[in-house]
JSON list of C-alpha atoms and ligand atoms in Angstrom, two decimals:
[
{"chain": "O", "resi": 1, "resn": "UNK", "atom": "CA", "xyz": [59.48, 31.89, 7.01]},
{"chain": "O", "resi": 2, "resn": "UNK", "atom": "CA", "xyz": [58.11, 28.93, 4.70]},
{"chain": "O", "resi": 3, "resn": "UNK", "atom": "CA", "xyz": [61.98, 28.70, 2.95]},
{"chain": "O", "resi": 4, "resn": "UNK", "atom": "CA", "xyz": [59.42, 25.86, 0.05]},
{"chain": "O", "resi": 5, "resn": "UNK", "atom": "CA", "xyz": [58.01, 29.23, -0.96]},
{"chain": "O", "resi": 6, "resn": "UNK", "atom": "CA", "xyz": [60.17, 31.02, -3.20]},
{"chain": "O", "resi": 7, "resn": "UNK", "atom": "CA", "xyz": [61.55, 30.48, -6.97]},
{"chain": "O", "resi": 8, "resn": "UNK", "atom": "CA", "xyz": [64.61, 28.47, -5.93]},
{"chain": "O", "resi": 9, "resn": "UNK", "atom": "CA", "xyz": [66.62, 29.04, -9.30]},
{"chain": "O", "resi": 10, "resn": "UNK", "atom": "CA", "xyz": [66.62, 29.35, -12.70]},
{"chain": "O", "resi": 11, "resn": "UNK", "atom": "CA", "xyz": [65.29, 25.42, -13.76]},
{"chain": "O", "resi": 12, "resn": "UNK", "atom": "CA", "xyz": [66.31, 25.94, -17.36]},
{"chain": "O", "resi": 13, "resn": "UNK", "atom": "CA", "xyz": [65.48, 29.13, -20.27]},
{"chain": "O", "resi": 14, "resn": "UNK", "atom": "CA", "xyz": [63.08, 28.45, -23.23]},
{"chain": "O", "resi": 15, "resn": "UNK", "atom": "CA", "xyz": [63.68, 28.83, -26.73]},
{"chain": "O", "resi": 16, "resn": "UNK", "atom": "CA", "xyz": [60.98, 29.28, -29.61]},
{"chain": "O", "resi": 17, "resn": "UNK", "atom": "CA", "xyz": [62.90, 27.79, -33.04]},
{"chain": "O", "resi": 18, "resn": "UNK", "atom": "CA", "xyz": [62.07, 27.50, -36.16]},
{"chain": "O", "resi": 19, "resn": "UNK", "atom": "CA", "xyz": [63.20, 23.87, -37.23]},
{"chain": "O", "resi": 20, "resn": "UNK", "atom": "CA", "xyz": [64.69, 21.36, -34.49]},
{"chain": "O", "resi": 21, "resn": "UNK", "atom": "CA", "xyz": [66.93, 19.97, -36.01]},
{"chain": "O", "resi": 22, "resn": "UNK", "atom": "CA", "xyz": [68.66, 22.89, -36.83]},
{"chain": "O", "resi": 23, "resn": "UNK", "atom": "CA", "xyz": [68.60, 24.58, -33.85]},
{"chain": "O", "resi": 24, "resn": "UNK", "atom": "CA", "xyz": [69.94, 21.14, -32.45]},
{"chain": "O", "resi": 25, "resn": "UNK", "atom": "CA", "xyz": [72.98, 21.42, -34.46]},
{"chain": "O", "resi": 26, "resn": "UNK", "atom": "CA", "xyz": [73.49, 25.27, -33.88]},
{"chain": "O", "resi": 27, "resn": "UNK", "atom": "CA", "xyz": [73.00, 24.59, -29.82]},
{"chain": "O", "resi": 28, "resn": "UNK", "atom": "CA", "xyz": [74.78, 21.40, -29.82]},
{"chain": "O", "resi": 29, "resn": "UNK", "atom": "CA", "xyz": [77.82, 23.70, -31.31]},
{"chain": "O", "resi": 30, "resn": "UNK", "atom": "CA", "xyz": [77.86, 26.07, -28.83]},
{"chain": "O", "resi": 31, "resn": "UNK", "atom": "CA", "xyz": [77.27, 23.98, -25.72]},
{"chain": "O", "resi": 32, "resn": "UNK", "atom": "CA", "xyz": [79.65, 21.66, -27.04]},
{"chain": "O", "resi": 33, "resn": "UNK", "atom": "CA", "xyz": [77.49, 18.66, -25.98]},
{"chain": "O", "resi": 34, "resn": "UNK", "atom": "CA", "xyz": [74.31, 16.86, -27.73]},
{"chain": "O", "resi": 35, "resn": "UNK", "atom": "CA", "xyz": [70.78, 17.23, -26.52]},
{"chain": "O", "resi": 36, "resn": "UNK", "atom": "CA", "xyz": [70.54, 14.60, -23.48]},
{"chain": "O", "resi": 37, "resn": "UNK", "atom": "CA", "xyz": [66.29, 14.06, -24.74]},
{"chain": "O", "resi": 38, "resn": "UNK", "atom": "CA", "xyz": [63.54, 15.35, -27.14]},
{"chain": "O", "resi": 39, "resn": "UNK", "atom": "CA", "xyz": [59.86, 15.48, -25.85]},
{"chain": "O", "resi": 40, "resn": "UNK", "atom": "CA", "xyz": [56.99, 15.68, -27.67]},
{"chain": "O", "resi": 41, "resn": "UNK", "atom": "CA", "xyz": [54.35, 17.37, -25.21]},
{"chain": "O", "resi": 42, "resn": "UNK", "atom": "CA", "xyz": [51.09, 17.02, -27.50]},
{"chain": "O", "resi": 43, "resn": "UNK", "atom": "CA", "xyz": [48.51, 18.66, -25.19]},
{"chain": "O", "resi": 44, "resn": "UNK", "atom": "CA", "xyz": [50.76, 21.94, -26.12]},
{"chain": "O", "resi": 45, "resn": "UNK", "atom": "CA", "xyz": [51.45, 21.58, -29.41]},
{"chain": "O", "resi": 46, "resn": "UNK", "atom": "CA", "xyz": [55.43, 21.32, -29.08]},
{"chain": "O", "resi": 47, "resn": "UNK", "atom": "CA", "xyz": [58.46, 19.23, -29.54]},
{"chain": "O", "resi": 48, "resn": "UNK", "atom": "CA", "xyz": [60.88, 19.79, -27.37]},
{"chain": "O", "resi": 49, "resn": "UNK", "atom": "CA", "xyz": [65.12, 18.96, -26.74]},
{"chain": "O", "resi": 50, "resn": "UNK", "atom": "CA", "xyz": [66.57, 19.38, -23.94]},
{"chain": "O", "resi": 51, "resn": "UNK", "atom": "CA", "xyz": [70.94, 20.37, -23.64]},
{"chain": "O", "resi": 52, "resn": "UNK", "atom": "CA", "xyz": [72.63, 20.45, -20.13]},
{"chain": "O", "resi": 53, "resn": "UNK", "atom": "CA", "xyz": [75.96, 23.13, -19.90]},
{"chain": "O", "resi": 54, "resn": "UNK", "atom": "CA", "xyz": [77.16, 22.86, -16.67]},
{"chain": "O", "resi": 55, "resn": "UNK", "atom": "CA", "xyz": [74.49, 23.39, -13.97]},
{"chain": "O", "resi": 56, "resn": "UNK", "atom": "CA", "xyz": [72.37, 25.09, -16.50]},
{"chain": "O", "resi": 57, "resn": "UNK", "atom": "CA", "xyz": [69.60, 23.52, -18.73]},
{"chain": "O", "resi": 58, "resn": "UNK", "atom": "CA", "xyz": [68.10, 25.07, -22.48]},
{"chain": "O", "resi": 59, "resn": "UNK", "atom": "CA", "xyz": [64.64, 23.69, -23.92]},
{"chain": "O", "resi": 60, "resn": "UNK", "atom": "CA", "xyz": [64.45, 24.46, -27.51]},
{"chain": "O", "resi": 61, "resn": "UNK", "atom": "CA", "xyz": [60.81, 24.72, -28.89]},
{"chain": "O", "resi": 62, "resn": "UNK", "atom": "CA", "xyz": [59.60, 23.54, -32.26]},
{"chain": "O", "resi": 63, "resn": "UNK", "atom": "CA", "xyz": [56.07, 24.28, -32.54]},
{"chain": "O", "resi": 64, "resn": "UNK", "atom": "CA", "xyz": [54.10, 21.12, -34.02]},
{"chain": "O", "resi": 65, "resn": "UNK", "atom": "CA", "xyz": [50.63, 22.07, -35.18]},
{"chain": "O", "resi": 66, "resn": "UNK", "atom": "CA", "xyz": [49.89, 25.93, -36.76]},
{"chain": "O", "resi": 67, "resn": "UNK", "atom": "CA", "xyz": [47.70, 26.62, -33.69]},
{"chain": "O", "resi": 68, "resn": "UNK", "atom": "CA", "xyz": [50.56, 25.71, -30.74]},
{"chain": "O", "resi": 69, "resn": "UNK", "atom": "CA", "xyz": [51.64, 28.40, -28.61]},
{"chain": "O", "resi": 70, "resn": "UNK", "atom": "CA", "xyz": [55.21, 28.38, -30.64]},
{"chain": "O", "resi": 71, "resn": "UNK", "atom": "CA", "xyz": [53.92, 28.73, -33.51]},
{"chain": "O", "resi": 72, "resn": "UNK", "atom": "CA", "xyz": [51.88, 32.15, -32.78]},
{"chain": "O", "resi": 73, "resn": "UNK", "atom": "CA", "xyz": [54.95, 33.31, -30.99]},
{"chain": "O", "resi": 74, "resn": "UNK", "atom": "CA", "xyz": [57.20, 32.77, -33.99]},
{"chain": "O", "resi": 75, "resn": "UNK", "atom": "CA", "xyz": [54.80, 34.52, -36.19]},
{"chain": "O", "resi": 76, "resn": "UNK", "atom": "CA", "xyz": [54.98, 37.67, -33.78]},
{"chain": "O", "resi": 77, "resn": "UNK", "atom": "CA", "xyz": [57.85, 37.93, -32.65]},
{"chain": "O", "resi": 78, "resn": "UNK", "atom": "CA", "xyz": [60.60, 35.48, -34.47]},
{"chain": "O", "resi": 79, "resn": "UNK", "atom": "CA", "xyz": [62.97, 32.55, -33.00]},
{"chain": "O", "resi": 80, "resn": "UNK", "atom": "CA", "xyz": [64.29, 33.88, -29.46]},
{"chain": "O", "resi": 81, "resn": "UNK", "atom": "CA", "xyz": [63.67, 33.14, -25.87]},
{"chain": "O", "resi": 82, "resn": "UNK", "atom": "CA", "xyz": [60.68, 32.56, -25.27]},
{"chain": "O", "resi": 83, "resn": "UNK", "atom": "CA", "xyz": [60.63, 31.49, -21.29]},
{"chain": "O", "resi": 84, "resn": "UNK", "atom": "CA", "xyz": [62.83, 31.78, -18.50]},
{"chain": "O", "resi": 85, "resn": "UNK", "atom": "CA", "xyz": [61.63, 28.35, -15.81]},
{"chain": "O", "resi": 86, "resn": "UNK", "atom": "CA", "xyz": [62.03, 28.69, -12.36]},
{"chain": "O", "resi": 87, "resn": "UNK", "atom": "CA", "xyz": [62.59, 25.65, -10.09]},
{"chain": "O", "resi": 88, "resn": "UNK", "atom": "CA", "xyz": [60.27, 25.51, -7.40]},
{"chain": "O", "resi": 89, "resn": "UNK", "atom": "CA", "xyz": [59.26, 23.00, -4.39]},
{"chain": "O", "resi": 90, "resn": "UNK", "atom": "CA", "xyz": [55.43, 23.61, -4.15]},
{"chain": "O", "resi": 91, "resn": "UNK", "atom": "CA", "xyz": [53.84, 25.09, -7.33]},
{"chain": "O", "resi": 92, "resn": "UNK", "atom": "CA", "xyz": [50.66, 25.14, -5.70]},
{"chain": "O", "resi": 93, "resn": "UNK", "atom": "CA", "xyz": [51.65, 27.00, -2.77]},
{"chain": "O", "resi": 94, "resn": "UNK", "atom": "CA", "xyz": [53.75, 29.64, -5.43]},
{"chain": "O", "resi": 95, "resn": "UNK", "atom": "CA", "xyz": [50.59, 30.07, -7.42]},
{"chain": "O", "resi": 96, "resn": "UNK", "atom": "CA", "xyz": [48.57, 31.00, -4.71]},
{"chain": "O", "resi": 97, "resn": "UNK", "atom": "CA", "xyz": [51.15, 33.07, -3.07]},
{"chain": "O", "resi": 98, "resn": "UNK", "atom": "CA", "xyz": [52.04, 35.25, -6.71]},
{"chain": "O", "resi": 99, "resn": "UNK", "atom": "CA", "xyz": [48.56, 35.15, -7.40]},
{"chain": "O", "resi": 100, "resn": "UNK", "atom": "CA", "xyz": [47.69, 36.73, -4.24]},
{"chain": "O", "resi": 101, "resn": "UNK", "atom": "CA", "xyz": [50.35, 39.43, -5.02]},
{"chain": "O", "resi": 102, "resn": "UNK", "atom": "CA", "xyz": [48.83, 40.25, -8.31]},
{"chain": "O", "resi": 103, "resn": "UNK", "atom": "CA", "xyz": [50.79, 38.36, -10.77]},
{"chain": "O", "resi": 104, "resn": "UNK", "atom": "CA", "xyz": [48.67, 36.58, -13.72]},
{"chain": "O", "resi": 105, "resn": "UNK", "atom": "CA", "xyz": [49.02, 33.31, -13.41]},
{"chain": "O", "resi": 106, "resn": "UNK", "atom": "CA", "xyz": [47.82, 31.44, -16.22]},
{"chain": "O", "resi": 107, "resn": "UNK", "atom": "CA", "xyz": [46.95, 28.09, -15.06]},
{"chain": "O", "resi": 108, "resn": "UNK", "atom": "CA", "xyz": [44.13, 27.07, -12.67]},
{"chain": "O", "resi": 109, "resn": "UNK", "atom": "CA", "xyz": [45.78, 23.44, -11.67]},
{"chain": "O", "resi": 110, "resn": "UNK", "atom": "CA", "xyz": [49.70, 23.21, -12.29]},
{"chain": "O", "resi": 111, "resn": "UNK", "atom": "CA", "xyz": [50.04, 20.64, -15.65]},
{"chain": "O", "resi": 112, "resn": "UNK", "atom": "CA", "xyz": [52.44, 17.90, -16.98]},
{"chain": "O", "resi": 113, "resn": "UNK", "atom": "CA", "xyz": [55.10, 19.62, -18.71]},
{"chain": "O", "resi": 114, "resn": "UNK", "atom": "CA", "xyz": [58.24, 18.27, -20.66]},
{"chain": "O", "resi": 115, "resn": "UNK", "atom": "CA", "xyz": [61.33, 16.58, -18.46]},
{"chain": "O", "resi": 116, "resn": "UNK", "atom": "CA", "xyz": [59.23, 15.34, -15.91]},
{"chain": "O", "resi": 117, "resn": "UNK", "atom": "CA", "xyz": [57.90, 18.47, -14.23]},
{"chain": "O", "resi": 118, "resn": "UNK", "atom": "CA", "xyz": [54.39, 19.97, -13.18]},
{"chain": "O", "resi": 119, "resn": "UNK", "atom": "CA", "xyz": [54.46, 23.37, -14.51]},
{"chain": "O", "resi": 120, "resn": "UNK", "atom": "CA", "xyz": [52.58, 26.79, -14.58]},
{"chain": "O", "resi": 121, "resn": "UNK", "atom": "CA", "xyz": [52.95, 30.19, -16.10]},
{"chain": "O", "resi": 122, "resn": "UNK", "atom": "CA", "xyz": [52.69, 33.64, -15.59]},
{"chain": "O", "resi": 123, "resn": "UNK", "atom": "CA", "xyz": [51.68, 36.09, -18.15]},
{"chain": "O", "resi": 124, "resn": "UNK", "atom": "CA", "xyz": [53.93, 38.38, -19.56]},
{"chain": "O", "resi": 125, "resn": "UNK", "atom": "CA", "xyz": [51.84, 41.52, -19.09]},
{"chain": "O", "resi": 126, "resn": "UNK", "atom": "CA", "xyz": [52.73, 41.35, -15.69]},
{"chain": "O", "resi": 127, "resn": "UNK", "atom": "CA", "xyz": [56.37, 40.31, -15.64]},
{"chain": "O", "resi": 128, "resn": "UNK", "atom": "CA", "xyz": [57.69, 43.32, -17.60]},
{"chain": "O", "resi": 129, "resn": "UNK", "atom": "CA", "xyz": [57.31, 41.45, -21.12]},
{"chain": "O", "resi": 130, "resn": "UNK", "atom": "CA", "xyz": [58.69, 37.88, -19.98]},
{"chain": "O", "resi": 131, "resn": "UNK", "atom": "CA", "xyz": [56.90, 34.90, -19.80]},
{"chain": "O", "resi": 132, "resn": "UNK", "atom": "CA", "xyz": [57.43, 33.38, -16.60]},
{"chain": "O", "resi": 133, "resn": "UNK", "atom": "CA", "xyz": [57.25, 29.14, -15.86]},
{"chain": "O", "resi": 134, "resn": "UNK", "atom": "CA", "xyz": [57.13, 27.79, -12.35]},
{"chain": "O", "resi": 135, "resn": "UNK", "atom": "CA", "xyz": [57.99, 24.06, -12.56]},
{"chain": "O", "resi": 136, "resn": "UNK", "atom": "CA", "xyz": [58.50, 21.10, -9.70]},
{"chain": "O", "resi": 137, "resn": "UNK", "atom": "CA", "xyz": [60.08, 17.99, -10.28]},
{"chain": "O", "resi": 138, "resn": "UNK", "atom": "CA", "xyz": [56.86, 14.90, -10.84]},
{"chain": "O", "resi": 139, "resn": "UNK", "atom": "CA", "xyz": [58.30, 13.17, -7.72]},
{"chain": "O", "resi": 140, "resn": "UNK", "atom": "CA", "xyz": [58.47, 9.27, -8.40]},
{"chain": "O", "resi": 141, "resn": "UNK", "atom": "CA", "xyz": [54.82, 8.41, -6.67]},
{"chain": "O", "resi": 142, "resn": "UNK", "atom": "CA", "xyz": [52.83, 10.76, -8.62]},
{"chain": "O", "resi": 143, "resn": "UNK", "atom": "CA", "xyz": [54.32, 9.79, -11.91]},
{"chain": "H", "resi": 1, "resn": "ZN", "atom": "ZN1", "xyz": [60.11, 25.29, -20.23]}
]
């Protein structure tokens, strides 16, 4: 069995908020710790700050032009999760591999995503209503 083909763990959840540095200070309460970096990822349209709690990682999502993918997701649905990221070794080979099982992956090449990570999605419509990241770690020779 190819053990590199699988979604190894949960790599951290994503949250669509309304102002950053609000949700900073609400998160920052509750983890008990400050965000360890903000991103700005322009190609998508969002700012992003990252907490660690324990083994487990939050991105919170400030959309930063009208037309970024926050943004219409706010106007839907409100602030709330808005991803749950799953670490895995070779995006590529998970692509193909849900694609071929008849999930909706939404990228054609994996892209640069926030924290250092080459990332894809799945849509929602086939993931019962969640939308689904794949992301791998931008080893040190590719970035
Ligand atoms: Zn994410």
């Amino acid at each position: 069995m190819d053990t590199s083909a699988h979604l190894l763990k949960i790599e951290h959840i994503g949250i669509a908020v309304e102002d950053l540095a609000q949700a900073e200070s609400i998160y920052a309460k509750l983890l008990g710790c400050d965000p360890y970096k903000r991103e700005a990822v322009e190609r998508e349209g969002v700012l992003t700050s990252f907490f660690k709690s324990g083994p487990n990682k939050i991105e919170l999502l400030e959309a930063s032009t009208p037309e970024s993918p926050i943004a219409k997701f706010i106007a839907k649905k409100g602030p709330g999760i808005h991803h749950i990221a799953f670490h895995v070794e070779d995006i590529r080979a998970e692509m193909a591999r849900l694609s071929e099982l008849g999930f909706k992956v939404l990228n054609e090449e994996p892209k640069r995503g926030a924290d250092n990570k080459w990332v894809a999605f799945l849509h929602p419509k086939s993931t019962e209503g969640v939308l689904i990241e794949l992301c791998q770690e931008i080893s040190d020779k590719e970035a």
